[in-house]
Amino acid sequence: MLQTFLSDGRMREFLTQARTIAVVGAKDKEGQPVDRVGKYLIQAGYQVIPVHPVRKDVWGLQTYPSLAEVPFPVDIVNVFRAPQYCPDHARETVALSPLPQLFWMQQGIVSPEAASIAGKAGIAVVEDLCIMVEHKRLLGN
């Protein structure tokens, strides 16, 4: 089932149930949105898994070069990459076992192709929203 819009209730449910969030494009460069969001998710109690092909130690955490190399299940894949890269990340996501529940493209990122790939695999999709902003809005943190 292809679903690219989630109600507030469904989004709150995903954010409440999730324990592990992979942040694709993770960078701990002060002042960048990905840095603020990653630190926020860690403080919110999630197990954050930085994914970056070159960086080895983002936010003091082991960083994996790709989603395929993360050695345990991920609940949410949060993507901080330009739209043209999102279909490849969606393909990486649907190859994971077990499947993540949610494929989240950050604010300003829209990719109908990535949404279709993830959605057809049964993964819920969020586009063009900040996971930190939505977490604060829906869960009051």
XYZ file of N, CA and C in Angstrom, residues 48-97:
150
model
N 20.247 6.326 18.065
C 20.499 6.948 16.772
C 21.693 6.264 16.117
N 21.524 5.900 14.858
C 22.553 5.226 14.092
C 22.977 6.155 12.959
N 24.136 6.807 13.084
C 24.600 7.660 11.994
C 25.040 6.812 10.797
N 24.641 7.256 9.598
C 25.030 6.584 8.360
C 25.668 7.629 7.458
N 26.920 7.400 7.118
C 27.664 8.312 6.240
C 28.792 7.510 5.597
N 28.998 7.652 4.289
C 29.988 6.807 3.616
C 31.438 7.081 4.012
N 31.730 8.242 4.587
C 33.116 8.599 4.887
C 33.352 8.784 6.384
N 32.453 9.443 7.060
C 32.653 9.752 8.481
C 32.589 8.480 9.332
N 33.408 8.445 10.379
C 33.507 7.243 11.213
C 32.903 7.420 12.607
N 32.791 8.654 13.068
C 32.397 8.897 14.455
C 31.563 10.174 14.515
N 30.265 10.037 14.282
C 29.365 11.179 14.331
C 28.627 11.148 15.670
N 28.608 12.273 16.361
C 27.969 12.406 17.682
C 28.545 11.424 18.702
N 29.793 11.037 18.501
C 30.428 10.098 19.408
C 29.920 8.675 19.245
N 29.207 8.411 18.157
C 28.604 7.098 17.916
C 29.272 6.417 16.726
N 29.297 5.089 16.768
C 29.793 4.358 15.612
C 28.944 4.725 14.408
N 29.601 5.037 13.313
C 28.925 5.474 12.100
C 29.138 4.431 11.017
N 28.049 4.077 10.339
C 28.094 3.028 9.326
C 28.112 3.649 7.932
N 28.863 3.054 6.992
C 28.953 3.624 5.654
C 27.671 3.503 4.825
N 26.814 2.557 5.176
C 25.548 2.385 4.448
C 24.529 1.723 5.366
N 23.273 1.803 4.984
C 22.225 1.132 5.761
C 22.450 -0.375 5.803
N 22.933 -0.929 4.705
C 23.148 -2.380 4.628
C 24.141 -2.871 5.675
N 25.010 -1.984 6.146
C 26.034 -2.391 7.105
C 25.621 -2.202 8.560
N 24.435 -1.665 8.798
C 23.926 -1.547 10.172
C 23.548 -2.958 10.617
N 24.155 -3.465 11.710
C 24.005 -4.884 12.050
C 22.766 -5.237 12.887
N 21.805 -4.348 12.986
C 20.601 -4.633 13.775
C 19.420 -3.893 13.161
N 18.199 -4.258 13.554
C 17.012 -3.646 12.952
C 16.906 -2.148 13.244
N 16.336 -1.440 12.292
C 16.107 -0.002 12.386
C 14.608 0.235 12.247
N 14.050 1.085 13.103
C 12.611 1.381 13.038
C 12.287 2.481 12.033
N 13.129 3.524 12.013
C 12.911 4.664 11.126
C 14.214 4.966 10.388
N 14.110 5.200 9.089
C 15.226 5.701 8.299
C 14.934 7.175 8.044
N 15.780 8.044 8.574
C 15.625 9.497 8.453
C 16.694 10.005 7.483
N 16.255 10.566 6.352
C 17.178 10.897 5.266
C 17.450 12.398 5.182
N 18.726 12.739 5.260
C 19.233 14.094 5.068
C 20.097 14.128 3.809
N 19.525 13.826 2.686
C 20.250 13.835 1.408
C 19.382 14.544 0.378
N 20.011 15.062 -0.650
C 19.283 15.720 -1.724
C 18.319 14.732 -2.389
N 17.205 15.247 -2.933
C 16.177 14.363 -3.501
C 16.685 13.353 -4.522
N 17.687 13.718 -5.327
C 18.152 12.787 -6.355
C 18.791 11.533 -5.767
N 19.207 11.569 -4.497
C 19.806 10.397 -3.849
C 18.779 9.541 -3.101
N 17.606 10.080 -2.895
C 16.610 9.378 -2.072
C 16.124 8.051 -2.660
N 15.927 7.928 -3.983
C 15.519 6.612 -4.495
C 16.517 5.505 -4.149
N 17.809 5.805 -4.241
C 18.801 4.780 -3.873
C 18.702 4.432 -2.389
N 18.468 5.430 -1.551
C 18.317 5.147 -0.116
C 17.027 4.376 0.157
N 15.994 4.646 -0.617
C 14.756 3.874 -0.476
C 15.002 2.414 -0.873
N 15.775 2.199 -1.946
C 16.099 0.820 -2.348
C 16.919 0.119 -1.254
N 17.872 0.833 -0.663
C 18.637 0.266 0.462
C 17.690 -0.104 1.609
N 16.733 0.761 1.864
C 15.797 0.561 2.979
C 14.934 -0.669 2.763
N 14.403 -0.843 1.553
C 13.516 -1.990 1.314
C 14.287 -3.307 1.266
N 15.608 -3.239 1.189
C 16.434 -4.456 1.215
C 16.748 -4.901 2.642
N 16.430 -4.069 3.622
C 16.724 -4.419 5.014
C 15.749 -5.476 5.522
N 16.215 -6.264 6.462
C 15.354 -7.262 7.091
C 15.632 -7.278 8.592
